[in-house]
Amino acid sequence: MKTKAWRRSHSVGSAWWSVGWMLAHLSALEGAELHVGPGHAWADPAAALAEARAGDVIVVHPQPGNAPYPRVALRVRQPGIVLCAASQAAGPIPLSGEGADLSGRGVHPRAIVQFDPDADGARLEGFELYGATNETGNAAGVRITGARNLVVRNCVIRDNDMGVMSDGAGRSGGAGGLVLEGCRIYRNGSPAHGGYSHNLYLGGESVTLQGCVIHSSRVGHNLKSRAHETRVLGCYLYGAAERELDLVDAAGWTTRPGSHAWVVGCVIVKADPTRGNRAVAHFGQDGRHDHTGTLWLVHNTIVTPHVAPVVELSAPGTSAWLEGNVVWDGGRRRPGQRLVEVRSGAEAERVRGRCNWLAAGYRGDPPPRLEQTQWGAPDQELPWTDPARGDYHLQVPVTGITDGGAEPAALRQRVPGLVLYEFTPPAGWRIRPELGPLDLGAFEGTSARSTNPVSQQ
């Protein structure tokens, strides 16, 4: 007889609306641990989920040789459910969607793990999700349909039609408080769904990506978001088939005031060559709706060899603030590079900022309202520590970059809702050290003197 081994008071914990600055607490739920795997009461996650109640914790143990659980198609409808890998697992536990019905028809989900609107406060942690496909090319590793305050942590999401999808499902605040933390998301996208499939395709109220590595979309963008608020903090994005970031419109979400995006402490590297659109970040519209907010691009290290805009604004309500960034050309030394392009009613006068370092190829036509811009010399190379691992610490101080930014307190006065994170190569994140005037770019300090006292991964 299948029994729940023990029952205890399990707190769902703080449901994150926005990491570090706002917490929305769910009520504590009576929960049980349901153990899945060899020698345990349930043989597969679906069987345990079918019997789980609100607040239960489904602990999945590895199979021999860490073989994948096959044909996984989970549809979570209970609030506060936690799906997690057992603590003794040596690495992510694989959940394969190959052969599963991920059509989205009837009772079937459209993802390996799908969270429906009643699944508020759920958490997914410690899995590798791959092989999600369907005939329409939009099966996902993880899908959130309106569930709020959901956390996806320390997961690998690869080789699916879509990596992660979210939408508000017509619900007030739908998909609000979604957090993706410490995840590796790569090689997602379906050629059969070209133009509509990406590593991440997000919508709804708000999403925070923190310490994630997102790369090599098979088609489409590394991150596409139509959410009202999008935060990308201390992440590493590289090698997209199209843009690295495509932050665009959705009626009722981005048409509201305050539809901002924060990209802070990230390393962003364009592939050379890039097969599709060579721009780095697009903030605006690809439909007919406005995007009423600001792109806050703050203390990132951006590498692009292309004569294409780093930032595109494409809606009347858009603006941008660029501060503390290092934009390097990958050593290509091309003239005529463009920092910002505006179109579709966006105005160049609404691009502002200060204290950015740009490769020499950007000298031609900088936006007029960027203050204290510095340019590298035409033949200047930057002494990066280990670019292959995403480690763009400087090996030695560089004039104009080292201590070239603002004091943190002054920066916070200009950038609302700012949390200074930085990426920790090859994966992870930490709170950025504050050692006086900030260094420009994604990292504080050279590799020789950088420490990692508060790493979260």
Short mmCIF file of C-alpha atoms in Angstrom, two decimals:
data_model
loop_
_atom_site.label_atom_id
_atom_site.label_comp_id
_atom_site.label_asym_id
_atom_site.label_seq_id
_atom_site.Cartn_x
_atom_site.Cartn_y
_atom_site.Cartn_z
CA MET A 1 0.00 0.00 0.00
CA LYS A 2 1.30 3.42 -0.91
CA THR A 3 1.56 5.64 2.14
CA LYS A 4 2.99 9.03 2.84
CA ALA A 5 5.93 8.23 5.06
CA TRP A 6 5.47 11.18 7.33
CA ARG A 7 3.68 14.48 7.55
CA ARG A 8 4.98 17.68 8.90
CA SER A 9 4.24 21.36 8.75
CA HIS A 10 5.89 22.42 5.51
CA SER A 11 6.15 26.11 4.82
CA VAL A 12 6.00 26.97 1.16
CA GLY A 13 8.21 29.87 2.18
CA SER A 14 8.58 33.28 0.71
CA ALA A 15 6.98 33.43 -2.71
CA TRP A 16 9.17 35.84 -4.59
CA TRP A 17 7.37 38.64 -6.39
CA SER A 18 10.65 40.37 -7.18
CA VAL A 19 13.91 39.04 -5.83
CA GLY A 20 15.55 41.07 -3.10
CA TRP A 21 13.06 43.89 -2.85
CA MET A 22 9.55 42.48 -2.48
CA LEU A 23 8.22 39.30 -0.89
CA ALA A 24 4.67 38.04 -1.10
CA HIS A 25 4.04 35.40 1.54
CA LEU A 26 1.73 32.46 1.06
CA SER A 27 0.11 30.81 4.05
CA ALA A 28 1.92 27.88 5.57
CA LEU A 29 0.46 24.64 4.24
CA GLU A 30 0.37 21.23 5.84
CA GLY A 31 2.56 19.20 3.56
CA ALA A 32 4.01 15.73 3.25
CA GLU A 33 7.06 14.35 1.49
CA LEU A 34 6.26 11.91 -1.30
CA HIS A 35 9.34 10.00 -2.41
CA VAL A 36 9.72 8.84 -6.01
CA GLY A 37 12.21 6.36 -7.43
CA PRO A 38 13.71 2.90 -6.86
CA GLY A 39 12.76 1.54 -3.47
CA HIS A 40 10.25 4.28 -2.76
CA ALA A 41 6.47 4.40 -2.72
CA TRP A 42 6.03 5.93 -6.17
CA ALA A 43 7.76 4.75 -9.31
CA ASP A 44 7.46 7.96 -11.29
CA PRO A 45 6.70 11.65 -10.65
CA ALA A 46 3.28 11.54 -12.34
CA ALA A 47 1.99 8.91 -9.92
CA ALA A 48 3.10 10.96 -6.92
CA LEU A 49 1.68 14.18 -8.35
CA ALA A 50 -1.71 12.51 -8.87
CA GLU A 51 -1.97 11.91 -5.11
CA ALA A 52 -0.28 15.09 -3.90
CA ARG A 53 -2.15 17.76 -1.99
CA ALA A 54 -1.46 21.46 -1.61
CA GLY A 55 1.94 22.09 -0.07
CA ASP A 56 3.29 18.57 -0.55
CA VAL A 57 6.93 18.01 -1.45
CA ILE A 58 7.62 15.46 -4.18
CA VAL A 59 11.21 14.27 -3.77
CA VAL A 60 12.56 12.51 -6.86
CA HIS A 61 15.49 10.12 -6.37
CA PRO A 62 17.90 9.20 -9.16
CA GLN A 63 17.47 5.98 -11.10
CA PRO A 64 20.43 3.61 -11.52
CA GLY A 65 23.14 5.37 -13.48
CA ASN A 66 20.98 8.53 -13.32
CA ALA A 67 18.93 7.19 -16.22
CA PRO A 68 16.15 9.57 -17.27
CA TYR A 69 12.56 9.23 -16.15
CA PRO A 70 10.86 8.59 -19.51
CA ARG A 71 7.85 10.25 -21.19
CA VAL A 72 7.34 12.81 -18.43
CA ALA A 73 4.29 15.07 -18.81
CA LEU A 74 3.33 16.70 -15.51
CA ARG A 75 0.46 19.14 -15.08
CA VAL A 76 0.61 20.81 -11.67
CA ARG A 77 -2.69 22.22 -10.40
CA GLN A 78 -2.18 22.22 -6.62
CA PRO A 79 -0.81 25.32 -4.86
CA GLY A 80 2.53 25.19 -3.12
CA ILE A 81 3.70 21.94 -4.68
CA VAL A 82 7.46 21.43 -4.54
CA LEU A 83 9.06 19.13 -7.11
CA CYS A 84 12.71 18.65 -6.20
CA ALA A 85 15.62 16.31 -6.75
CA ALA A 86 16.72 14.31 -3.72
CA SER A 87 19.53 15.96 -1.80
CA GLN A 88 21.91 13.06 -2.41
CA ALA A 89 21.62 13.34 -6.21
CA ALA A 90 25.05 14.03 -7.71
CA GLY A 91 23.62 16.32 -10.37
CA PRO A 92 20.35 17.23 -12.07
CA ILE A 93 17.92 14.33 -12.40
CA PRO A 94 16.88 13.96 -16.05
CA LEU A 95 13.21 14.10 -17.03
CA SER A 96 12.71 13.21 -20.68
CA GLY A 97 9.72 14.41 -22.68
CA GLU A 98 10.53 12.15 -25.62
CA GLY A 99 7.46 10.16 -26.62
CA ALA A 100 5.13 11.97 -24.20
CA ASP A 101 1.87 13.57 -25.35
CA LEU A 102 2.70 17.27 -24.99
CA SER A 103 -0.01 18.47 -27.36
CA GLY A 104 -1.87 20.63 -24.83
CA ARG A 105 -5.12 18.97 -25.83
CA GLY A 106 -7.53 17.77 -23.16
CA VAL A 107 -5.75 16.71 -19.98
CA HIS A 108 -2.35 16.73 -21.62
CA PRO A 109 0.12 19.51 -20.82
CA ARG A 110 2.20 21.35 -23.38
CA ALA A 111 5.41 20.90 -21.39
CA ILE A 112 7.40 18.34 -19.45
CA VAL A 113 6.31 20.28 -16.35
CA GLN A 114 3.37 22.67 -16.69
CA PHE A 115 2.05 24.87 -13.88
CA ASP A 116 -1.63 25.79 -14.28
CA PRO A 117 -3.28 28.85 -12.67
CA ASP A 118 -4.03 27.08 -9.36
CA ALA A 119 -0.37 26.18 -8.84
CA ASP A 120 0.60 29.43 -7.10
CA GLY A 121 3.73 29.20 -4.98
CA ALA A 122 5.09 26.03 -6.59
CA ARG A 123 8.78 25.25 -6.96
CA LEU A 124 10.82 23.12 -9.38
CA GLU A 125 14.40 22.36 -8.43
CA GLY A 126 17.29 20.17 -9.52
CA PHE A 127 16.16 18.61 -12.82
CA GLU A 128 17.33 18.32 -16.41
CA LEU A 129 14.39 18.68 -18.80
CA TYR A 130 14.81 17.81 -22.47
CA GLY A 131 13.08 16.31 -25.49
CA ALA A 132 9.79 18.25 -25.38
CA THR A 133 8.34 18.37 -28.89
CA ASN A 134 4.90 18.38 -30.48
CA GLU A 135 3.41 18.72 -33.93
CA THR A 136 2.98 22.50 -33.61
CA GLY A 137 6.56 23.09 -32.48
CA ASN A 138 5.73 24.72 -29.15
CA ALA A 139 6.21 22.06 -26.48
CA ALA A 140 8.33 23.41 -23.62
CA GLY A 141 10.60 22.13 -20.93
CA VAL A 142 8.68 24.25 -18.41
CA ARG A 143 5.44 26.15 -18.97
CA ILE A 144 3.66 28.54 -16.60
CA THR A 145 0.06 29.36 -17.47
CA GLY A 146 -0.97 32.04 -15.02
CA ALA A 147 0.54 30.53 -11.84
CA ARG A 148 2.02 33.21 -9.58
CA ASN A 149 5.09 33.27 -7.36
CA LEU A 150 6.72 30.27 -8.97
CA VAL A 151 10.42 29.41 -8.61
CA VAL A 152 12.51 27.31 -11.03
CA ARG A 153 15.93 26.74 -9.51
CA ASN A 154 19.11 24.90 -10.53
CA CYS A 155 17.56 23.23 -13.56
CA VAL A 156 19.05 22.40 -16.97
CA ILE A 157 16.52 23.03 -19.75
CA ARG A 158 17.74 22.01 -23.19
CA ASP A 159 16.80 20.63 -26.60
CA ASN A 160 13.08 21.38 -26.51
CA ASP A 161 10.78 23.19 -28.94
CA MET A 162 10.72 25.92 -26.29
CA GLY A 163 12.84 26.16 -23.18
CA VAL A 164 10.60 28.04 -20.75
CA MET A 165 7.25 29.65 -21.57
CA SER A 166 4.98 31.76 -19.39
CA ASP A 167 1.79 33.72 -19.87
CA GLY A 168 -0.75 35.48 -17.69
CA ALA A 169 -3.62 33.21 -18.77
CA GLY A 170 -6.03 36.17 -18.58
CA ARG A 171 -5.53 36.33 -14.82
CA SER A 172 -4.84 39.50 -12.85
CA GLY A 173 -1.16 39.36 -11.97
CA GLY A 174 -0.87 36.10 -13.88
CA ALA A 175 2.66 34.66 -13.98
CA GLY A 176 3.72 37.38 -11.54
CA GLY A 177 6.72 36.73 -9.36
CA LEU A 178 8.22 34.10 -11.64
CA VAL A 179 11.86 33.49 -10.67
CA LEU A 180 14.40 31.45 -12.65
CA GLU A 181 17.54 31.07 -10.58
CA GLY A 182 20.82 29.31 -11.35
CA CYS A 183 19.46 27.57 -14.45
CA ARG A 184 21.24 26.56 -17.65
CA ILE A 185 18.98 27.01 -20.67
CA TYR A 186 20.29 26.20 -24.13
CA ARG A 187 19.67 24.71 -27.58
CA ASN A 188 15.93 25.24 -27.44
CA GLY A 189 13.86 26.31 -30.43
CA SER A 190 12.00 24.56 -33.23
CA PRO A 191 12.76 25.18 -36.90
CA ALA A 192 9.14 24.16 -37.54
CA HIS A 193 8.03 27.10 -35.39
CA GLY A 194 10.56 29.61 -36.71
CA GLY A 195 10.05 33.16 -35.46
CA TYR A 196 7.96 31.94 -32.53
CA SER A 197 10.26 29.64 -30.57
CA HIS A 198 13.11 30.66 -28.31
CA ASN A 199 15.19 29.57 -25.35
CA LEU A 200 12.76 31.56 -23.19
CA TYR A 201 9.42 33.05 -24.26
CA LEU A 202 7.87 34.82 -21.29
CA GLY A 203 4.82 36.93 -20.56
CA GLY A 204 2.44 37.98 -17.82
CA GLU A 205 3.11 40.23 -14.84
CA SER A 206 6.77 39.87 -13.87
CA VAL A 207 9.80 37.63 -14.22
CA THR A 208 13.28 37.64 -12.68
CA LEU A 209 16.22 35.69 -14.11
CA GLN A 210 19.09 35.47 -11.70
CA GLY A 211 22.46 33.76 -12.16
CA CYS A 212 21.31 31.88 -15.25
CA VAL A 213 23.40 30.82 -18.26
CA ILE A 214 21.34 31.13 -21.44
CA HIS A 215 22.91 30.34 -24.77
CA SER A 216 22.80 28.94 -28.28
CA SER A 217 19.13 29.18 -29.16
CA ARG A 218 18.58 26.90 -32.15
CA VAL A 219 16.28 29.51 -33.69
CA GLY A 220 14.95 32.75 -32.31
CA HIS A 221 16.20 34.72 -29.33
CA ASN A 222 17.89 33.67 -26.14
CA LEU A 223 15.30 35.60 -24.13
CA LYS A 224 12.01 36.95 -25.45
CA SER A 225 9.74 38.61 -22.90
CA ARG A 226 6.37 40.31 -23.16
CA ALA A 227 6.05 40.64 -19.40
CA HIS A 228 5.06 43.86 -17.69
CA GLU A 229 8.36 43.76 -15.78
CA THR A 230 11.48 41.80 -16.70
CA ARG A 231 14.63 41.56 -14.59
CA VAL A 232 17.82 39.91 -15.86
CA LEU A 233 20.38 39.97 -13.06
CA GLY A 234 23.88 38.50 -12.99
CA CYS A 235 23.28 36.25 -16.01
CA TYR A 236 25.44 35.09 -18.92
CA LEU A 237 23.76 35.22 -22.34
CA TYR A 238 25.59 34.30 -25.51
CA GLY A 239 25.40 32.81 -28.96
CA ALA A 240 21.75 33.41 -29.85
CA ALA A 241 20.54 32.67 -33.34
CA GLU A 242 18.85 36.10 -33.24
CA ARG A 243 18.93 38.76 -30.50
CA GLU A 244 20.17 38.00 -27.02
CA LEU A 245 17.24 39.96 -25.52
CA ASP A 246 13.96 40.76 -27.25
CA LEU A 247 11.72 42.65 -24.79
CA VAL A 248 8.55 43.51 -26.63
CA ASP A 249 4.87 44.38 -26.40
CA ALA A 250 1.70 42.71 -25.16
CA ALA A 251 -1.67 44.41 -24.81
CA GLY A 252 -2.62 44.92 -21.16
CA TRP A 253 0.87 44.13 -19.93
CA THR A 254 3.42 46.45 -21.56
CA THR A 255 0.83 49.12 -22.31
CA ARG A 256 0.56 49.87 -18.58
CA PRO A 257 2.88 52.52 -17.10
CA GLY A 258 6.02 51.15 -15.50
CA SER A 259 6.60 48.35 -18.00
CA HIS A 260 10.32 48.35 -17.31
CA ALA A 261 13.20 45.94 -17.90
CA TRP A 262 16.35 45.79 -15.79
CA VAL A 263 19.47 44.16 -17.25
CA VAL A 264 22.14 44.40 -14.55
CA GLY A 265 25.49 42.73 -13.95
CA CYS A 266 25.28 40.49 -17.00
CA VAL A 267 27.79 39.22 -19.51
CA ILE A 268 26.25 39.35 -23.01
CA VAL A 269 28.20 38.03 -26.00
CA LYS A 270 27.05 37.93 -29.61
CA ALA A 271 28.13 35.02 -31.76
CA ASP A 272 30.46 35.74 -34.67
CA PRO A 273 28.87 35.09 -37.06
CA THR A 274 25.24 35.45 -35.94
CA ARG A 275 22.81 33.75 -38.32
CA GLY A 276 19.89 36.14 -37.82
CA ASN A 277 19.35 39.58 -36.29
CA ARG A 278 22.68 40.88 -34.99
CA ALA A 279 21.34 43.43 -32.49
CA VAL A 280 22.01 42.74 -28.82
CA ALA A 281 18.88 44.02 -27.02
CA HIS A 282 15.54 45.15 -28.44
CA PHE A 283 13.09 47.05 -26.23
CA GLY A 284 9.80 48.06 -27.82
CA GLN A 285 7.31 46.28 -30.01
CA ASP A 286 6.98 43.63 -32.66
CA GLY A 287 3.20 44.01 -32.74
CA ARG A 288 0.94 47.03 -32.65
CA HIS A 289 1.05 47.85 -28.95
CA ASP A 290 3.08 50.36 -26.99
CA HIS A 291 5.78 49.56 -24.46
CA THR A 292 5.49 52.17 -21.74
CA GLY A 293 8.67 51.90 -19.73
CA THR A 294 12.43 52.12 -19.50
CA LEU A 295 15.19 49.69 -20.32
CA TRP A 296 17.71 50.01 -17.48
CA LEU A 297 20.96 48.65 -18.91
CA VAL A 298 23.39 48.94 -16.00
CA HIS A 299 26.91 47.60 -15.40
CA ASN A 300 27.02 44.91 -18.04
CA THR A 301 29.89 43.65 -20.15
CA ILE A 302 28.68 43.42 -23.76
CA VAL A 303 30.74 41.90 -26.56
CA THR A 304 29.56 42.29 -30.13
CA PRO A 305 31.64 42.33 -33.32
CA HIS A 306 28.74 43.43 -35.49
CA VAL A 307 27.89 46.76 -37.10
CA ALA A 308 24.41 46.54 -35.60
CA PRO A 309 22.80 48.35 -32.67
CA VAL A 310 23.52 47.31 -29.12
CA VAL A 311 20.10 48.71 -28.12
CA GLU A 312 17.05 49.09 -30.34
CA LEU A 313 14.04 51.13 -29.15
CA SER A 314 10.90 50.66 -31.22
CA ALA A 315 7.79 52.03 -29.50
CA PRO A 316 6.65 55.59 -28.64
CA GLY A 317 6.57 54.94 -24.89
CA THR A 318 10.08 53.55 -24.61
CA SER A 319 13.15 55.08 -23.05
CA ALA A 320 16.53 53.75 -22.00
CA TRP A 321 19.12 54.46 -19.33
CA LEU A 322 22.66 53.14 -19.98
CA GLU A 323 25.14 53.38 -17.15
CA GLY A 324 28.37 51.65 -16.23
CA ASN A 325 28.51 49.35 -19.25
CA VAL A 326 31.56 48.14 -21.14
CA VAL A 327 30.84 47.53 -24.82
CA TRP A 328 33.70 45.79 -26.63
CA ASP A 329 33.98 44.80 -30.28
CA GLY A 330 35.54 41.39 -29.74
CA GLY A 331 38.81 42.62 -31.20
CA ARG A 332 37.32 43.12 -34.67
CA ARG A 333 38.02 46.89 -34.75
CA ARG A 334 35.19 47.72 -37.11
CA PRO A 335 34.31 51.37 -37.74
CA GLY A 336 30.74 52.61 -37.82
CA GLN A 337 29.40 50.52 -34.97
CA ARG A 338 26.08 51.73 -33.51
CA LEU A 339 25.19 51.91 -29.87
CA VAL A 340 21.49 52.82 -30.18
CA GLU A 341 18.92 52.78 -32.96
CA VAL A 342 15.39 54.24 -32.64
CA ARG A 343 12.40 53.57 -34.87
CA SER A 344 8.59 53.13 -34.84
CA GLY A 345 7.99 56.33 -32.86
CA ALA A 346 10.80 55.94 -30.33
CA GLU A 347 12.82 59.12 -29.69
CA ALA A 348 16.60 59.39 -29.49
CA GLU A 349 16.27 62.11 -26.84
CA ARG A 350 14.87 59.51 -24.44
CA VAL A 351 18.12 57.56 -24.47
CA ARG A 352 20.16 58.81 -21.53
CA GLY A 353 22.91 57.62 -19.26
CA ARG A 354 26.46 58.10 -18.07
CA CYS A 355 29.84 56.50 -17.50
CA ASN A 356 29.96 53.93 -20.30
CA TRP A 357 33.14 52.62 -21.97
CA LEU A 358 32.85 51.89 -25.69
CA ALA A 359 35.20 50.37 -28.23
CA ALA A 360 36.70 52.87 -30.68
CA GLY A 361 34.32 51.86 -33.47
CA TYR A 362 31.43 53.57 -31.62
CA ARG A 363 32.94 57.07 -31.82
CA GLY A 364 30.94 58.02 -34.91
CA ASP A 365 27.50 58.97 -33.63
CA PRO A 366 26.85 58.48 -29.88
CA PRO A 367 23.43 59.49 -28.54
CA PRO A 368 23.58 63.12 -27.40
CA ARG A 369 22.38 62.57 -23.81
CA LEU A 370 25.00 60.08 -22.68
CA GLU A 371 27.42 61.79 -20.30
CA GLN A 372 31.01 60.91 -19.42
CA THR A 373 31.35 58.39 -22.24
CA GLN A 374 34.84 56.98 -22.74
CA TRP A 375 36.18 55.28 -25.84
CA GLY A 376 39.00 52.82 -26.20
CA ALA A 377 41.95 53.44 -28.46
CA PRO A 378 41.66 52.08 -32.03
CA ASP A 379 44.18 49.32 -31.36
CA GLN A 380 43.24 48.64 -27.73
CA GLU A 381 42.85 45.09 -26.50
CA LEU A 382 41.26 44.41 -23.12
CA PRO A 383 42.98 41.88 -20.82
CA TRP A 384 40.08 39.54 -20.07
CA THR A 385 40.67 36.63 -17.71
CA ASP A 386 38.94 33.71 -19.50
CA PRO A 387 36.33 34.69 -22.11
CA ALA A 388 35.64 31.04 -23.01
CA ARG A 389 34.13 30.58 -19.54
CA GLY A 390 32.33 33.91 -19.55
CA ASP A 391 34.94 35.35 -17.19
CA TYR A 392 35.32 38.95 -18.32
CA HIS A 393 37.12 40.11 -15.21
CA LEU A 394 40.07 42.27 -16.13
CA GLN A 395 43.40 40.70 -15.31
CA VAL A 396 44.88 44.12 -14.52
CA PRO A 397 43.30 47.55 -13.96
CA VAL A 398 42.40 49.52 -17.10
CA THR A 399 42.19 53.30 -17.13
CA GLY A 400 38.64 54.47 -17.74
CA ILE A 401 37.12 51.15 -16.63
CA THR A 402 38.60 50.49 -13.19
CA ASP A 403 36.85 52.79 -10.68
CA GLY A 404 35.25 54.53 -13.65
CA GLY A 405 31.67 54.42 -12.39
CA ALA A 406 29.54 56.04 -9.73
CA GLU A 407 29.37 55.46 -6.02
CA PRO A 408 26.64 52.81 -5.42
CA ALA A 409 24.42 55.20 -3.44
CA ALA A 410 24.36 57.71 -6.30
CA LEU A 411 23.62 54.95 -8.81
CA ARG A 412 20.64 53.77 -6.76
CA GLN A 413 19.20 57.25 -6.76
CA ARG A 414 19.11 57.19 -10.57
CA VAL A 415 17.97 53.60 -11.12
CA PRO A 416 14.78 52.64 -9.24
CA GLY A 417 14.54 49.08 -7.95
CA LEU A 418 18.23 48.45 -8.52
CA VAL A 419 19.88 45.36 -7.06
CA LEU A 420 23.57 45.03 -7.95
CA TYR A 421 24.26 41.40 -8.79
CA GLU A 422 27.11 40.00 -10.83
CA PHE A 423 27.64 36.75 -12.67
CA THR A 424 30.15 34.29 -11.18
CA PRO A 425 31.81 32.23 -13.95
CA PRO A 426 31.19 29.61 -15.09
CA ALA A 427 27.76 29.66 -13.41
CA GLY A 428 26.09 31.38 -10.50
CA TRP A 429 25.73 34.85 -9.09
CA ARG A 430 26.54 36.98 -6.11
CA ILE A 431 25.77 40.37 -4.64
CA ARG A 432 28.29 42.72 -6.21
CA PRO A 433 30.96 43.99 -3.81
CA GLU A 434 30.77 47.74 -3.23
CA LEU A 435 34.32 49.03 -2.88
CA GLY A 436 33.93 52.74 -3.55
CA PRO A 437 33.42 53.96 -7.13
CA LEU A 438 32.24 50.99 -9.15
CA ASP A 439 34.30 49.50 -11.94
CA LEU A 440 32.56 49.67 -15.29
CA GLY A 441 31.20 46.44 -16.70
CA ALA A 442 29.76 43.33 -15.11
CA PHE A 443 32.55 42.67 -12.58
CA GLU A 444 34.00 44.48 -9.62
CA GLY A 445 37.76 44.15 -9.38
CA THR A 446 40.39 42.36 -11.43
CA SER A 447 40.71 38.60 -11.40
CA ALA A 448 43.74 38.96 -9.14
CA ARG A 449 41.87 40.76 -6.38
CA SER A 450 38.29 39.62 -6.92
CA THR A 451 36.81 37.52 -4.13
CA ASN A 452 33.57 35.61 -3.89
CA PRO A 453 32.49 35.95 -0.26
CA VAL A 454 28.76 35.93 -0.87
CA SER A 455 28.35 33.58 -3.85
CA GLN A 456 24.91 32.05 -4.13
CA GLN A 457 25.94 29.13 -6.37
#
